[in-house]
PDB file of C-alpha atoms and ligand atoms in Angstrom:
ATOM      1  CA  MET A 374      87.483  89.873 131.575  1.00  0.00           C
ATOM      2  CA  TYR A 375      87.978  93.645 131.255  1.00  0.00           C
ATOM      3  CA  LEU A 376      91.628  93.041 130.463  1.00  0.00           C
ATOM      4  CA  MET A 377      90.513  91.402 127.253  1.00  0.00           C
ATOM      5  CA  ASN A 378      87.536  93.614 126.459  1.00  0.00           C
ATOM      6  CA  PRO A 379      88.443  97.114 127.650  1.00  0.00           C
ATOM      7  CA  TRP A 380      85.843  98.759 125.431  1.00  0.00           C
ATOM      8  CA  MET A 381      83.080  97.029 127.405  1.00  0.00           C
ATOM      9  CA  ILE A 382      83.934  98.624 130.776  1.00  0.00           C
ATOM     10  CA  ALA A 383      81.061 100.659 132.231  1.00  0.00           C
ATOM     11  CA  ALA A 384      79.163 100.635 128.969  1.00  0.00           C
ATOM     12  CA  PRO A 385      75.352 100.815 129.033  1.00  0.00           C
ATOM     13  CA  PRO A 386      73.778  97.387 128.374  1.00  0.00           C
ATOM     14  CA  ALA A 387      72.696  98.156 124.793  1.00  0.00           C
ATOM     15  CA  LEU A 388      76.108  99.527 123.902  1.00  0.00           C
ATOM     16  CA  ALA A 389      77.803  96.595 125.618  1.00  0.00           C
ATOM     17  CA  ALA A 390      75.661  94.175 123.609  1.00  0.00           C
ATOM     18  CA  ALA A 391      76.535  95.976 120.380  1.00  0.00           C
ATOM     19  CA  ALA A 392      80.211  95.961 121.324  1.00  0.00           C
ATOM     20  CA  ALA A 393      80.027  92.258 122.142  1.00  0.00           C
ATOM     21  CA  GLY A 394      78.453  91.613 118.742  1.00  0.00           C
ATOM     22  CA  LEU A 395      81.146  93.652 117.036  1.00  0.00           C
ATOM     23  CA  ALA A 396      83.857  91.912 119.053  1.00  0.00           C
ATOM     24  CA  GLY A 397      82.372  88.550 118.104  1.00  0.00           C
ATOM     25  CA  TYR A 398      82.458  89.544 114.439  1.00  0.00           C
ATOM     26  CA  GLY A 399      85.997  90.865 114.722  1.00  0.00           C
ATOM     27  CA  ALA A 400      87.127  87.790 116.621  1.00  0.00           C
ATOM     28  CA  ALA A 401      85.594  85.119 114.451  1.00  0.00           C
ATOM     29  CA  HIS A 402      84.627  86.331 110.969  1.00  0.00           C
ATOM     30  CA  PRO A 403      87.372  85.113 108.614  1.00  0.00           C
ATOM     31  CA  ARG A 404      87.506  88.347 106.620  1.00  0.00           C
ATOM     32  CA  SER A 405      87.064  90.821 109.483  1.00  0.00           C
ATOM     33  CA  GLN A 406      89.903  93.342 109.671  1.00  0.00           C
ATOM     34  CA  LEU A 407      88.691  94.816 112.998  1.00  0.00           C
ATOM     35  CA  PHE A 408      91.578  93.389 115.024  1.00  0.00           C
ATOM     36  CA  GLY A 409      94.284  94.023 112.440  1.00  0.00           C
ATOM     37  CA  SER A 410      95.162  93.297 108.842  1.00  0.00           C
ATOM     38  CA  THR A 411      94.884  89.663 107.727  1.00  0.00           C
ATOM     39  CA  LEU A 412      95.357  87.866 104.405  1.00  0.00           C
ATOM     40  CA  CYS A 413      92.026  86.391 103.312  1.00  0.00           C
ATOM     41  CA  ARG A 414      92.321  85.829  99.542  1.00  0.00           C
ATOM     42  CA  THR A 415      94.875  85.120  96.832  1.00  0.00           C
ATOM     43  CA  ASN A 416      95.687  87.938  94.411  1.00  0.00           C
ATOM     44  CA  SER A 417      94.271  86.279  91.277  1.00  0.00           C
ATOM     45  CA  PRO A 418      91.003  84.435  90.513  1.00  0.00           C
ATOM     46  CA  ARG A 419      93.124  81.720  88.857  1.00  0.00           C
ATOM     47  CA  LYS A 420      95.132  81.094  92.025  1.00  0.00           C
ATOM     48  CA  LEU A 421      93.745  78.611  94.558  1.00  0.00           C
ATOM     49  CA  ALA A 422      95.639  78.294  97.840  1.00  0.00           C
ATOM     50  CA  LEU A 423      95.077  74.985  99.634  1.00  0.00           C
ATOM     51  CA  THR A 424      95.837  75.169 103.351  1.00  0.00           C
ATOM     52  CA  PHE A 425      95.899  72.332 105.899  1.00  0.00           C
ATOM     53  CA  ASP A 426      95.631  72.900 109.640  1.00  0.00           C
ATOM     54  CA  ASP A 427      96.262  70.900 112.830  1.00  0.00           C
ATOM     55  CA  GLY A 428      99.041  68.578 111.586  1.00  0.00           C
ATOM     56  CA  PRO A 429     101.495  67.122 111.177  1.00  0.00           C
ATOM     57  CA  ASN A 430      99.572  63.854 111.415  1.00  0.00           C
ATOM     58  CA  PRO A 431     101.450  60.549 110.847  1.00  0.00           C
ATOM     59  CA  ALA A 432      98.174  58.808 109.884  1.00  0.00           C
ATOM     60  CA  ILE A 433      97.232  61.246 107.116  1.00  0.00           C
ATOM     61  CA  THR A 434      99.964  63.725 106.142  1.00  0.00           C
ATOM     62  CA  PRO A 435     102.160  61.172 104.270  1.00  0.00           C
ATOM     63  CA  LYS A 436      99.158  60.093 102.156  1.00  0.00           C
ATOM     64  CA  LEU A 437      98.258  63.729 101.571  1.00  0.00           C
ATOM     65  CA  LEU A 438     101.822  64.535 100.437  1.00  0.00           C
ATOM     66  CA  GLU A 439     101.625  61.696  97.893  1.00  0.00           C
ATOM     67  CA  LEU A 440      98.262  62.927  96.627  1.00  0.00           C
ATOM     68  CA  LEU A 441      99.481  66.523  96.300  1.00  0.00           C
ATOM     69  CA  ASP A 442     102.606  65.361  94.444  1.00  0.00           C
ATOM     70  CA  ARG A 443     100.445  63.401  91.991  1.00  0.00           C
ATOM     71  CA  TYR A 444      98.688  66.636  90.956  1.00  0.00           C
ATOM     72  CA  LYS A 445     101.810  68.815  91.325  1.00  0.00           C
ATOM     73  CA  VAL A 446     100.126  70.815  94.077  1.00  0.00           C
ATOM     74  CA  ARG A 447     102.122  72.953  96.492  1.00  0.00           C
ATOM     75  CA  ALA A 448     100.129  73.845  99.607  1.00  0.00           C
ATOM     76  CA  THR A 449     100.530  75.529 102.991  1.00  0.00           C
ATOM     77  CA  PHE A 450     100.486  73.589 106.279  1.00  0.00           C
ATOM     78  CA  PHE A 451      99.610  75.432 109.498  1.00  0.00           C
ATOM     79  CA  VAL A 452     101.052  73.073 112.083  1.00  0.00           C
ATOM     80  CA  ILE A 453     100.647  72.743 115.846  1.00  0.00           C
ATOM     81  CA  GLY A 454     103.937  72.948 117.771  1.00  0.00           C
ATOM     82  CA  LYS A 455     103.239  69.991 120.073  1.00  0.00           C
ATOM     83  CA  HIS A 456     102.469  67.786 117.032  1.00  0.00           C
ATOM     84  CA  ALA A 457     105.588  69.032 115.219  1.00  0.00           C
ATOM     85  CA  ARG A 458     107.722  67.837 118.152  1.00  0.00           C
ATOM     86  CA  GLU A 459     106.130  64.367 117.885  1.00  0.00           C
ATOM     87  CA  CYS A 460     107.016  63.964 114.208  1.00  0.00           C
ATOM     88  CA  PRO A 461     109.736  66.418 113.134  1.00  0.00           C
ATOM     89  CA  GLU A 462     110.823  64.168 110.242  1.00  0.00           C
ATOM     90  CA  LEU A 463     107.351  64.326 108.727  1.00  0.00           C
ATOM     91  CA  LEU A 464     107.346  68.110 109.020  1.00  0.00           C
ATOM     92  CA  LYS A 465     110.772  68.300 107.417  1.00  0.00           C
ATOM     93  CA  GLU A 466     109.590  66.037 104.580  1.00  0.00           C
ATOM     94  CA  THR A 467     106.607  68.349 104.018  1.00  0.00           C
ATOM     95  CA  ALA A 468     108.916  71.354 103.662  1.00  0.00           C
ATOM     96  CA  VAL A 469     111.423  69.452 101.482  1.00  0.00           C
ATOM     97  CA  ARG A 470     108.628  68.671  99.006  1.00  0.00           C
ATOM     98  CA  GLY A 471     108.093  72.388  98.456  1.00  0.00           C
ATOM     99  CA  HIS A 472     105.158  73.074 100.742  1.00  0.00           C
ATOM    100  CA  VAL A 473     105.080  76.148 102.970  1.00  0.00           C
ATOM    101  CA  ILE A 474     104.948  75.662 106.736  1.00  0.00           C
ATOM    102  CA  GLY A 475     102.947  78.090 108.882  1.00  0.00           C
ATOM    103  CA  ASN A 476     102.497  78.580 112.630  1.00  0.00           C
ATOM    104  CA  HIS A 477      99.188  77.437 114.216  1.00  0.00           C
ATOM    105  CA  THR A 478     100.263  77.912 117.891  1.00  0.00           C
ATOM    106  CA  ASP A 479     101.860  75.365 120.185  1.00  0.00           C
ATOM    107  CA  ALA A 480      98.806  73.815 121.871  1.00  0.00           C
ATOM    108  CA  HIS A 481      95.853  75.206 119.858  1.00  0.00           C
ATOM    109  CA  PRO A 482      94.156  77.398 122.506  1.00  0.00           C
ATOM    110  CA  ASN A 483      91.381  79.876 121.714  1.00  0.00           C
ATOM    111  CA  LEU A 484      93.505  83.031 121.585  1.00  0.00           C
ATOM    112  CA  PHE A 485      90.505  85.309 122.152  1.00  0.00           C
ATOM    113  CA  TRP A 486      90.779  84.611 125.880  1.00  0.00           C
ATOM    114  CA  LEU A 487      94.566  84.933 126.158  1.00  0.00           C
ATOM    115  CA  LYS A 488      96.615  87.954 127.227  1.00  0.00           C
ATOM    116  CA  PRO A 489      99.445  89.240 125.014  1.00  0.00           C
ATOM    117  CA  ASP A 490     102.263  87.440 126.864  1.00  0.00           C
ATOM    118  CA  ARG A 491     100.519  84.055 126.588  1.00  0.00           C
ATOM    119  CA  ILE A 492      99.825  84.610 122.887  1.00  0.00           C
ATOM    120  CA  THR A 493     103.517  85.365 122.323  1.00  0.00           C
ATOM    121  CA  VAL A 494     104.542  82.187 124.183  1.00  0.00           C
ATOM    122  CA  GLU A 495     102.185  80.113 122.002  1.00  0.00           C
ATOM    123  CA  LEU A 496     103.649  81.594 118.815  1.00  0.00           C
ATOM    124  CA  ARG A 497     107.280  81.362 119.926  1.00  0.00           C
ATOM    125  CA  CYS A 498     107.043  77.724 121.097  1.00  0.00           C
ATOM    126  CA  CYS A 499     105.502  76.664 117.793  1.00  0.00           C
ATOM    127  CA  ASN A 500     108.123  78.675 115.889  1.00  0.00           C
ATOM    128  CA  PHE A 501     110.886  76.936 117.811  1.00  0.00           C
ATOM    129  CA  SER A 502     109.536  73.480 116.899  1.00  0.00           C
ATOM    130  CA  ILE A 503     109.152  74.407 113.228  1.00  0.00           C
ATOM    131  CA  ILE A 504     112.701  75.798 113.069  1.00  0.00           C
ATOM    132  CA  ALA A 505     114.055  72.706 114.855  1.00  0.00           C
ATOM    133  CA  ALA A 506     112.459  70.452 112.213  1.00  0.00           C
ATOM    134  CA  THR A 507     112.872  72.492 109.016  1.00  0.00           C
ATOM    135  CA  GLY A 508     115.615  75.021 109.779  1.00  0.00           C
ATOM    136  CA  ALA A 509     113.465  77.958 108.687  1.00  0.00           C
ATOM    137  CA  PRO A 510     111.165  80.305 110.632  1.00  0.00           C
ATOM    138  CA  PRO A 511     107.553  80.447 109.385  1.00  0.00           C
ATOM    139  CA  LYS A 512     106.295  83.619 107.698  1.00  0.00           C
ATOM    140  CA  TRP A 513     102.590  82.937 108.188  1.00  0.00           C
ATOM    141  CA  PHE A 514     100.308  82.409 111.167  1.00  0.00           C
ATOM    142  CA  ARG A 515      96.759  81.100 111.418  1.00  0.00           C
ATOM    143  CA  PRO A 516      94.952  81.503 114.749  1.00  0.00           C
ATOM    144  CA  PRO A 517      93.205  78.392 116.119  1.00  0.00           C
ATOM    145  CA  PHE A 518      89.465  78.393 115.321  1.00  0.00           C
ATOM    146  CA  GLY A 519      90.106  81.663 113.474  1.00  0.00           C
ATOM    147  CA  PHE A 520      89.717  83.540 116.774  1.00  0.00           C
ATOM    148  CA  ARG A 521      91.559  86.809 117.227  1.00  0.00           C
ATOM    149  CA  ASN A 522      91.626  89.616 119.791  1.00  0.00           C
ATOM    150  CA  PRO A 523      93.416  92.971 119.550  1.00  0.00           C
ATOM    151  CA  TRP A 524      96.783  91.394 120.418  1.00  0.00           C
ATOM    152  CA  VAL A 525      96.962  88.471 117.989  1.00  0.00           C
ATOM    153  CA  VAL A 526      97.923  90.323 114.801  1.00  0.00           C
ATOM    154  CA  PRO A 527     100.560  92.512 116.551  1.00  0.00           C
ATOM    155  CA  ALA A 528     102.040  89.430 118.306  1.00  0.00           C
ATOM    156  CA  ALA A 529     102.401  87.674 114.953  1.00  0.00           C
ATOM    157  CA  ARG A 530     103.815  90.809 113.331  1.00  0.00           C
ATOM    158  CA  GLU A 531     106.467  91.002 116.043  1.00  0.00           C
ATOM    159  CA  LEU A 532     107.662  87.574 114.856  1.00  0.00           C
ATOM    160  CA  ASN A 533     107.543  88.755 111.205  1.00  0.00           C
ATOM    161  CA  GLN A 534     104.431  86.703 110.537  1.00  0.00           C
ATOM    162  CA  ARG A 535     101.267  87.724 108.723  1.00  0.00           C
ATOM    163  CA  VAL A 536      97.912  86.304 109.785  1.00  0.00           C
ATOM    164  CA  VAL A 537      96.209  84.121 107.160  1.00  0.00           C
ATOM    165  CA  MET A 538      92.471  83.394 107.176  1.00  0.00           C
ATOM    166  CA  TRP A 539      90.367  81.822 104.391  1.00  0.00           C
ATOM    167  CA  THR A 540      87.512  82.261 101.945  1.00  0.00           C
ATOM    168  CA  LEU A 541      86.084  78.754 102.441  1.00  0.00           C
ATOM    169  CA  LEU A 542      85.946  76.555 105.552  1.00  0.00           C
ATOM    170  CA  PRO A 543      83.978  73.414 104.594  1.00  0.00           C
ATOM    171  CA  GLY A 544      84.141  71.892 108.107  1.00  0.00           C
ATOM    172  CA  ASP A 545      86.068  68.779 107.070  1.00  0.00           C
ATOM    173  CA  TRP A 546      86.887  67.964 110.715  1.00  0.00           C
ATOM    174  CA  ARG A 547      83.182  67.049 111.081  1.00  0.00           C
ATOM    175  CA  ALA A 548      83.053  64.936 107.910  1.00  0.00           C
ATOM    176  CA  THR A 549      82.191  61.266 108.309  1.00  0.00           C
ATOM    177  CA  SER A 550      82.227  60.642 104.549  1.00  0.00           C
ATOM    178  CA  SER A 551      83.489  62.243 101.347  1.00  0.00           C
ATOM    179  CA  GLU A 552      79.845  62.321 100.141  1.00  0.00           C
ATOM    180  CA  TRP A 553      79.165  64.803 102.934  1.00  0.00           C
ATOM    181  CA  LEU A 554      82.279  66.846 102.280  1.00  0.00           C
ATOM    182  CA  ILE A 555      82.458  67.037  98.462  1.00  0.00           C
ATOM    183  CA  PRO A 556      79.391  69.310  98.012  1.00  0.00           C
ATOM    184  CA  ARG A 557      80.693  71.608 100.746  1.00  0.00           C
ATOM    185  CA  MET A 558      83.780  72.275  98.609  1.00  0.00           C
ATOM    186  CA  GLU A 559      81.687  73.090  95.532  1.00  0.00           C
ATOM    187  CA  PRO A 560      81.989  76.922  95.925  1.00  0.00           C
ATOM    188  CA  ILE A 561      85.608  76.746  94.674  1.00  0.00           C
ATOM    189  CA  ALA A 562      84.433  75.330  91.318  1.00  0.00           C
ATOM    190  CA  VAL A 563      81.477  77.731  91.202  1.00  0.00           C
ATOM    191  CA  HIS A 564      83.832  80.697  91.620  1.00  0.00           C
ATOM    192  CA  ALA A 565      86.241  79.317  89.006  1.00  0.00           C
ATOM    193  CA  LYS A 566      83.463  78.794  86.424  1.00  0.00           C
ATOM    194  CA  ARG A 567      82.056  82.269  87.057  1.00  0.00           C
ATOM    195  CA  ASN A 568      85.491  83.845  86.635  1.00  0.00           C
ATOM    196  CA  VAL A 569      86.167  81.902  83.441  1.00  0.00           C
ATOM    197  CA  ALA A 570      82.796  83.036  82.074  1.00  0.00           C
ATOM    198  CA  ALA A 571      83.603  86.624  83.019  1.00  0.00           C
ATOM    199  CA  GLY A 572      87.027  86.292  81.390  1.00  0.00           C
ATOM    200  CA  SER A 573      89.632  88.854  82.199  1.00  0.00           C
ATOM    201  CA  ALA A 574      87.238  91.668  81.311  1.00  0.00           C
ATOM    202  CA  SER A 575      86.500  94.320  83.889  1.00  0.00           C
ATOM    203  CA  GLY A 576      84.040  93.112  86.469  1.00  0.00           C
ATOM    204  CA  ALA A 577      85.753  89.763  86.908  1.00  0.00           C
ATOM    205  CA  ALA A 578      86.833  88.973  90.454  1.00  0.00           C
ATOM    206  CA  ALA A 579      90.384  90.136  91.087  1.00  0.00           C
ATOM    207  CA  THR A 580      91.031  87.667  93.880  1.00  0.00           C
ATOM    208  CA  GLY A 581      90.998  83.906  94.395  1.00  0.00           C
ATOM    209  CA  ASP A 582      90.112  81.422  97.106  1.00  0.00           C
ATOM    210  CA  ILE A 583      92.008  80.254 100.155  1.00  0.00           C
ATOM    211  CA  LEU A 584      90.575  76.876 101.190  1.00  0.00           C
ATOM    212  CA  CYS A 585      90.988  75.764 104.807  1.00  0.00           C
ATOM    213  CA  LEU A 586      91.132  71.985 105.318  1.00  0.00           C
ATOM    214  CA  HIS A 587      92.604  69.790 108.077  1.00  0.00           C
ATOM    215  CA  ASP A 588      95.161  66.985 107.854  1.00  0.00           C
ATOM    216  CA  GLY A 589      95.207  66.593 111.637  1.00  0.00           C
ATOM    217  CA  SER A 590      93.293  67.320 114.823  1.00  0.00           C
ATOM    218  CA  HIS A 591      94.232  69.597 117.698  1.00  0.00           C
ATOM    219  CA  ARG A 592      92.871  66.937 120.063  1.00  0.00           C
ATOM    220  CA  GLN A 593      95.263  64.102 119.160  1.00  0.00           C
ATOM    221  CA  LEU A 594      97.810  62.756 116.717  1.00  0.00           C
ATOM    222  CA  ASN A 595      96.680  60.176 114.145  1.00  0.00           C
ATOM    223  CA  ALA A 596      93.190  61.644 113.708  1.00  0.00           C
ATOM    224  CA  ASP A 597      91.124  60.188 110.868  1.00  0.00           C
ATOM    225  CA  ARG A 598      90.963  62.646 107.974  1.00  0.00           C
ATOM    226  CA  LEU A 599      90.261  60.127 105.203  1.00  0.00           C
ATOM    227  CA  PRO A 600      87.140  62.001 103.998  1.00  0.00           C
ATOM    228  CA  THR A 601      89.375  65.032 103.389  1.00  0.00           C
ATOM    229  CA  LEU A 602      91.746  62.937 101.284  1.00  0.00           C
ATOM    230  CA  ALA A 603      88.850  61.388  99.331  1.00  0.00           C
ATOM    231  CA  ALA A 604      87.242  64.773  98.685  1.00  0.00           C
ATOM    232  CA  LEU A 605      90.577  66.069  97.361  1.00  0.00           C
ATOM    233  CA  GLU A 606      90.874  62.992  95.098  1.00  0.00           C
ATOM    234  CA  TYR A 607      87.531  64.075  93.655  1.00  0.00           C
ATOM    235  CA  TRP A 608      88.202  67.804  93.347  1.00  0.00           C
ATOM    236  CA  LEU A 609      91.895  68.158  92.443  1.00  0.00           C
ATOM    237  CA  PRO A 610      91.532  66.995  88.798  1.00  0.00           C
ATOM    238  CA  ARG A 611      88.339  69.012  88.408  1.00  0.00           C
ATOM    239  CA  TRP A 612      89.914  72.184  89.773  1.00  0.00           C
ATOM    240  CA  ARG A 613      92.919  71.650  87.496  1.00  0.00           C
ATOM    241  CA  ASP A 614      90.595  71.204  84.486  1.00  0.00           C
ATOM    242  CA  LEU A 615      88.844  74.466  85.383  1.00  0.00           C
ATOM    243  CA  GLY A 616      92.193  76.228  84.917  1.00  0.00           C
ATOM    244  CA  LEU A 617      92.962  76.830  88.594  1.00  0.00           C
ATOM    245  CA  GLU A 618      96.613  77.117  89.580  1.00  0.00           C
ATOM    246  CA  PHE A 619      97.535  75.678  92.988  1.00  0.00           C
ATOM    247  CA  VAL A 620      99.637  78.106  95.001  1.00  0.00           C
ATOM    248  CA  THR A 621     101.237  78.333  98.410  1.00  0.00           C
ATOM    249  CA  ILE A 622     100.498  81.368 100.561  1.00  0.00           C
ATOM    250  CA  ASP A 623     103.905  82.751  99.501  1.00  0.00           C
ATOM    251  CA  GLU A 624     102.725  82.581  95.878  1.00  0.00           C
ATOM    252  CA  ALA A 625      99.245  83.840  96.753  1.00  0.00           C
ATOM    253  CA  VAL A 626     100.683  87.283  97.417  1.00  0.00           C
ATOM    254  CA  SER A 627     103.363  87.337  94.681  1.00  0.00           C
ATOM    255  CA  ALA A 628     102.779  88.610  91.134  1.00  0.00           C
ATOM    256  CA  PRO A 629      99.318  87.734  89.788  1.00  0.00           C
ATOM    257  CA  ALA A 630      98.900  84.784  87.415  1.00  0.00           C
ATOM    258  CA  THR A 631      98.596  85.922  83.820  1.00  0.00           C
TER     259      THR A 631
HETATM  260 ZN1  LIG B1929      93.255  74.383 114.072  1.00  0.00          ZN
END
């Protein structure tokens, strides 16, 4: 335990509790920078970055690729290494269509409990599978469950990867219907309307959303993510009509939209 939480050694109970609270915040809050610098937003209120975790998934990803093509959306897929080895052709197809592939570890462990050498193995094994399928090393990493410890960001940096979090996590892996999920994705439209109303005048938000959805499951291949697809069918035309531009994480950090 103390290997992972050295600041808690021999601390008085109150201090230890405060440190545990702080560590919990640093480990789990998507925009915490306590354990190293992470990318949490796009660089323009007009840019919306769609991200999909836990694939590739033969039951859902092909349908999702068709849907994204229909609306000319380029997105970012944070894939699990063990799934990538099951369906390398699907991963290659995702990259060929212009989407960005990111690392989401090999077996989806909670990295908070892992020592640096195990974290590095998780990242390297996933990298290897992505390179085998697509020919290119990923530039982005998303930790499973969003959990970090002091070694996650440095381990990713060593592999020339930046850690990507999100502004909105609607919990689509729990969705049993699109009726449940659609309202949980409403904040994207609320932000877009507010920014349009504010115009480009000073005071308008200078950043945009990164939405975290799931086309797969870390538990198994072929997970049902149909509510996610249906919710996107609902929102994609509406987001487009609000003037949002769909960007990959590469584009989320490039020159701002004008
Ligand atoms: Zn995940």
